[in-house]
Amino acid sequence: MSIIEQRRTEFRAQENTYQIVVSTRTDVDRAEPTPRVMITLEAGGPGGEQVAEGSLDLDVAVAATVADLVAEELLSATGEGRPQRRRSAGRPAQQGRPWSEEMDAELENRWLAGESVAQIAAYFERTPGGIRARLPRVGCDPEKPGCYLPVPPSRRTDLDEGEAT
């Protein structure tokens, strides 16, 4: 096992002291090393008595889902209820997620091939506004379908100017 990153947090809430350790590691002894997350929680009351203890060992791919499920079930079990979400449940699946280099290249290719913003948004499962905002980052002109952004005069080289004439 090889620890990649470890974070320790200690805080007080009401009269209890909580210690949380989150470790990201890779099991190098397996045929295919898989990234894992280990979460350990300990909590002590005002007299030092233990009020909580436990740990979870998760595959990184399911950590976010498990965190949501645990939070939802804990809030449900205590009668607190889940806080209202800011975004609607009908939002595109990839909205707000990071872009990869491969996705940027595919965005550029689709734009230059003449696809509309709506078609590209549907393909990437993102909003049309998100697509329009990303186009300049890959050098494409969101105002002119199928076109790159022009090179500004301050960044033109002698070669660029020679090609223009």
Short mmCIF file of C-alpha atoms in Angstrom, two decimals:
data_model
loop_
_atom_site.label_atom_id
_atom_site.label_comp_id
_atom_site.label_asym_id
_atom_site.label_seq_id
_atom_site.Cartn_x
_atom_site.Cartn_y
_atom_site.Cartn_z
CA MET A 1 0.00 0.00 0.00
CA SER A 2 1.25 3.44 -0.88
CA ILE A 3 -0.35 6.57 0.63
CA ILE A 4 -0.78 9.33 -1.92
CA GLU A 5 -2.33 11.99 0.29
CA GLN A 6 -3.58 12.22 3.86
CA ARG A 7 -5.62 14.92 5.56
CA ARG A 8 -6.32 15.16 9.26
CA THR A 9 -8.98 17.40 10.73
CA GLU A 10 -9.94 17.97 14.32
CA PHE A 11 -12.82 20.20 15.34
CA ARG A 12 -15.28 20.82 18.12
CA ALA A 13 -19.02 20.82 17.61
CA GLN A 14 -21.20 21.51 20.60
CA GLU A 15 -19.35 19.70 23.39
CA ASN A 16 -17.76 16.91 21.35
CA THR A 17 -14.32 16.78 19.71
CA TYR A 18 -14.13 15.06 16.31
CA GLN A 19 -11.07 13.71 14.53
CA ILE A 20 -11.35 12.77 10.86
CA VAL A 21 -8.52 11.28 8.82
CA VAL A 22 -8.97 10.89 5.05
CA SER A 23 -6.24 8.96 3.24
CA THR A 24 -5.97 8.36 -0.48
CA ARG A 25 -3.88 5.34 -1.32
CA THR A 26 -3.11 2.80 -4.01
CA ASP A 27 -2.91 -0.91 -3.30
CA VAL A 28 0.26 -1.73 -5.23
CA ASP A 29 0.20 -5.36 -4.13
CA ARG A 30 -2.79 -6.09 -6.42
CA ALA A 31 -2.50 -7.17 -10.05
CA GLU A 32 -4.23 -3.92 -11.05
CA PRO A 33 -3.51 -1.18 -8.48
CA THR A 34 -6.72 0.61 -7.60
CA PRO A 35 -6.96 4.00 -5.89
CA ARG A 36 -8.79 3.82 -2.55
CA VAL A 37 -10.03 6.28 0.05
CA MET A 38 -9.94 5.43 3.76
CA ILE A 39 -12.03 7.60 6.10
CA THR A 40 -11.57 7.21 9.85
CA LEU A 41 -13.70 9.03 12.42
CA GLU A 42 -13.30 9.25 16.17
CA ALA A 43 -15.25 11.52 18.51
CA GLY A 44 -15.02 12.12 22.22
CA GLY A 45 -17.45 13.72 24.60
CA PRO A 46 -16.62 16.41 27.17
CA GLY A 47 -15.39 13.83 29.70
CA GLY A 48 -13.27 11.99 27.12
CA GLU A 49 -15.84 9.23 26.60
CA GLN A 50 -16.04 7.86 23.08
CA VAL A 51 -19.22 8.94 21.27
CA ALA A 52 -18.33 7.85 17.72
CA GLU A 53 -15.84 5.54 16.05
CA GLY A 54 -15.60 3.97 12.65
CA SER A 55 -13.96 3.77 9.26
CA LEU A 56 -14.80 3.29 5.60
CA ASP A 57 -12.51 1.85 2.94
CA LEU A 58 -13.79 2.80 -0.53
CA ASP A 59 -12.84 2.58 -4.16
CA VAL A 60 -12.25 6.19 -5.31
CA ALA A 61 -14.83 5.76 -8.07
CA VAL A 62 -17.69 5.33 -5.56
CA ALA A 63 -16.53 7.69 -2.80
CA ALA A 64 -18.71 10.65 -3.84
CA THR A 65 -21.81 8.45 -4.20
CA VAL A 66 -21.24 6.81 -0.81
CA ALA A 67 -20.73 10.25 0.80
CA ASP A 68 -24.08 11.43 -0.59
CA LEU A 69 -25.85 8.25 0.53
CA VAL A 70 -24.39 8.38 4.05
CA ALA A 71 -25.26 12.07 4.44
CA GLU A 72 -28.81 11.48 3.20
CA GLU A 73 -29.38 8.49 5.47
CA LEU A 74 -27.90 10.19 8.54
CA LEU A 75 -30.06 13.27 8.03
CA SER A 76 -33.10 11.08 7.43
CA ALA A 77 -32.42 8.97 10.53
CA THR A 78 -32.08 12.04 12.75
CA GLY A 79 -35.19 13.72 11.32
CA GLU A 80 -33.15 16.64 10.02
CA GLY A 81 -34.04 16.08 6.38
CA ARG A 82 -31.81 16.88 3.48
CA PRO A 83 -31.17 20.56 2.75
CA GLN A 84 -32.85 21.78 -0.41
CA ARG A 85 -30.63 21.55 -3.47
CA ARG A 86 -29.76 24.75 -5.30
CA ARG A 87 -29.98 23.23 -8.77
CA SER A 88 -32.87 21.39 -10.34
CA ALA A 89 -32.72 17.63 -10.70
CA GLY A 90 -33.17 17.99 -14.48
CA ARG A 91 -29.79 19.62 -15.11
CA PRO A 92 -27.41 18.05 -17.63
CA ALA A 93 -25.38 15.17 -16.19
CA GLN A 94 -21.95 16.71 -16.89
CA GLN A 95 -22.78 20.31 -15.96
CA GLY A 96 -20.07 21.80 -13.76
CA ARG A 97 -17.66 18.89 -14.17
CA PRO A 98 -14.08 19.46 -15.36
CA TRP A 99 -13.13 19.19 -19.02
CA SER A 100 -10.37 16.82 -20.17
CA GLU A 101 -7.94 17.48 -23.03
CA GLU A 102 -9.76 14.82 -25.06
CA MET A 103 -13.10 16.53 -24.49
CA ASP A 104 -11.63 19.90 -25.50
CA ALA A 105 -10.29 18.35 -28.72
CA GLU A 106 -13.68 16.78 -29.46
CA LEU A 107 -15.42 20.12 -28.77
CA GLU A 108 -13.09 21.88 -31.21
CA ASN A 109 -13.60 19.18 -33.88
CA ARG A 110 -17.38 19.26 -33.58
CA TRP A 111 -17.49 23.08 -33.74
CA LEU A 112 -15.25 23.22 -36.79
CA ALA A 113 -17.34 20.47 -38.44
CA GLY A 114 -20.33 22.81 -38.23
CA GLU A 115 -22.38 21.29 -35.39
CA SER A 116 -24.65 23.71 -33.54
CA VAL A 117 -24.23 24.70 -29.91
CA ALA A 118 -27.40 22.73 -29.07
CA GLN A 119 -26.09 19.57 -30.76
CA ILE A 120 -22.74 19.84 -29.00
CA ALA A 121 -24.43 20.53 -25.64
CA ALA A 122 -26.55 17.39 -26.04
CA TYR A 123 -23.49 15.32 -26.98
CA PHE A 124 -21.46 16.46 -23.95
CA GLU A 125 -24.51 16.50 -21.60
CA ARG A 126 -23.87 20.17 -20.74
CA THR A 127 -25.77 23.41 -21.12
CA PRO A 128 -25.57 25.53 -24.27
CA GLY A 129 -24.17 28.36 -22.12
CA GLY A 130 -21.44 26.03 -20.87
CA ILE A 131 -20.52 25.13 -24.44
CA ARG A 132 -20.42 28.79 -25.55
CA ALA A 133 -18.21 29.60 -22.55
CA ARG A 134 -15.80 26.74 -23.33
CA LEU A 135 -15.39 27.44 -27.07
CA PRO A 136 -12.96 30.39 -26.66
CA ARG A 137 -10.82 28.26 -24.34
CA VAL A 138 -10.17 25.88 -27.23
CA GLY A 139 -9.62 28.77 -29.65
CA CYS A 140 -13.04 28.69 -31.33
CA ASP A 141 -15.22 31.72 -32.02
CA PRO A 142 -18.61 31.17 -30.32
CA GLU A 143 -20.12 33.91 -32.52
CA LYS A 144 -19.08 32.30 -35.83
CA PRO A 145 -19.95 28.61 -36.20
CA GLY A 146 -17.11 26.56 -37.64
CA CYS A 147 -14.49 29.28 -37.09
CA TYR A 148 -11.48 29.84 -34.89
CA LEU A 149 -11.02 33.08 -32.96
CA PRO A 150 -8.92 35.60 -34.88
CA VAL A 151 -5.36 36.18 -33.67
CA PRO A 152 -5.28 39.62 -32.01
CA PRO A 153 -2.83 42.14 -33.52
CA SER A 154 -0.69 42.13 -30.37
CA ARG A 155 -0.02 38.38 -30.81
CA ARG A 156 0.55 38.29 -34.56
CA THR A 157 3.96 37.35 -35.85
CA ASP A 158 5.57 38.44 -39.12
CA LEU A 159 4.52 35.06 -40.55
CA ASP A 160 0.86 35.74 -39.66
CA GLU A 161 1.00 39.16 -41.32
CA GLY A 162 2.67 37.70 -44.44
CA GLU A 163 -0.12 35.12 -44.80
CA ALA A 164 -2.80 37.83 -44.55
CA THR A 165 -1.54 39.74 -47.58
#
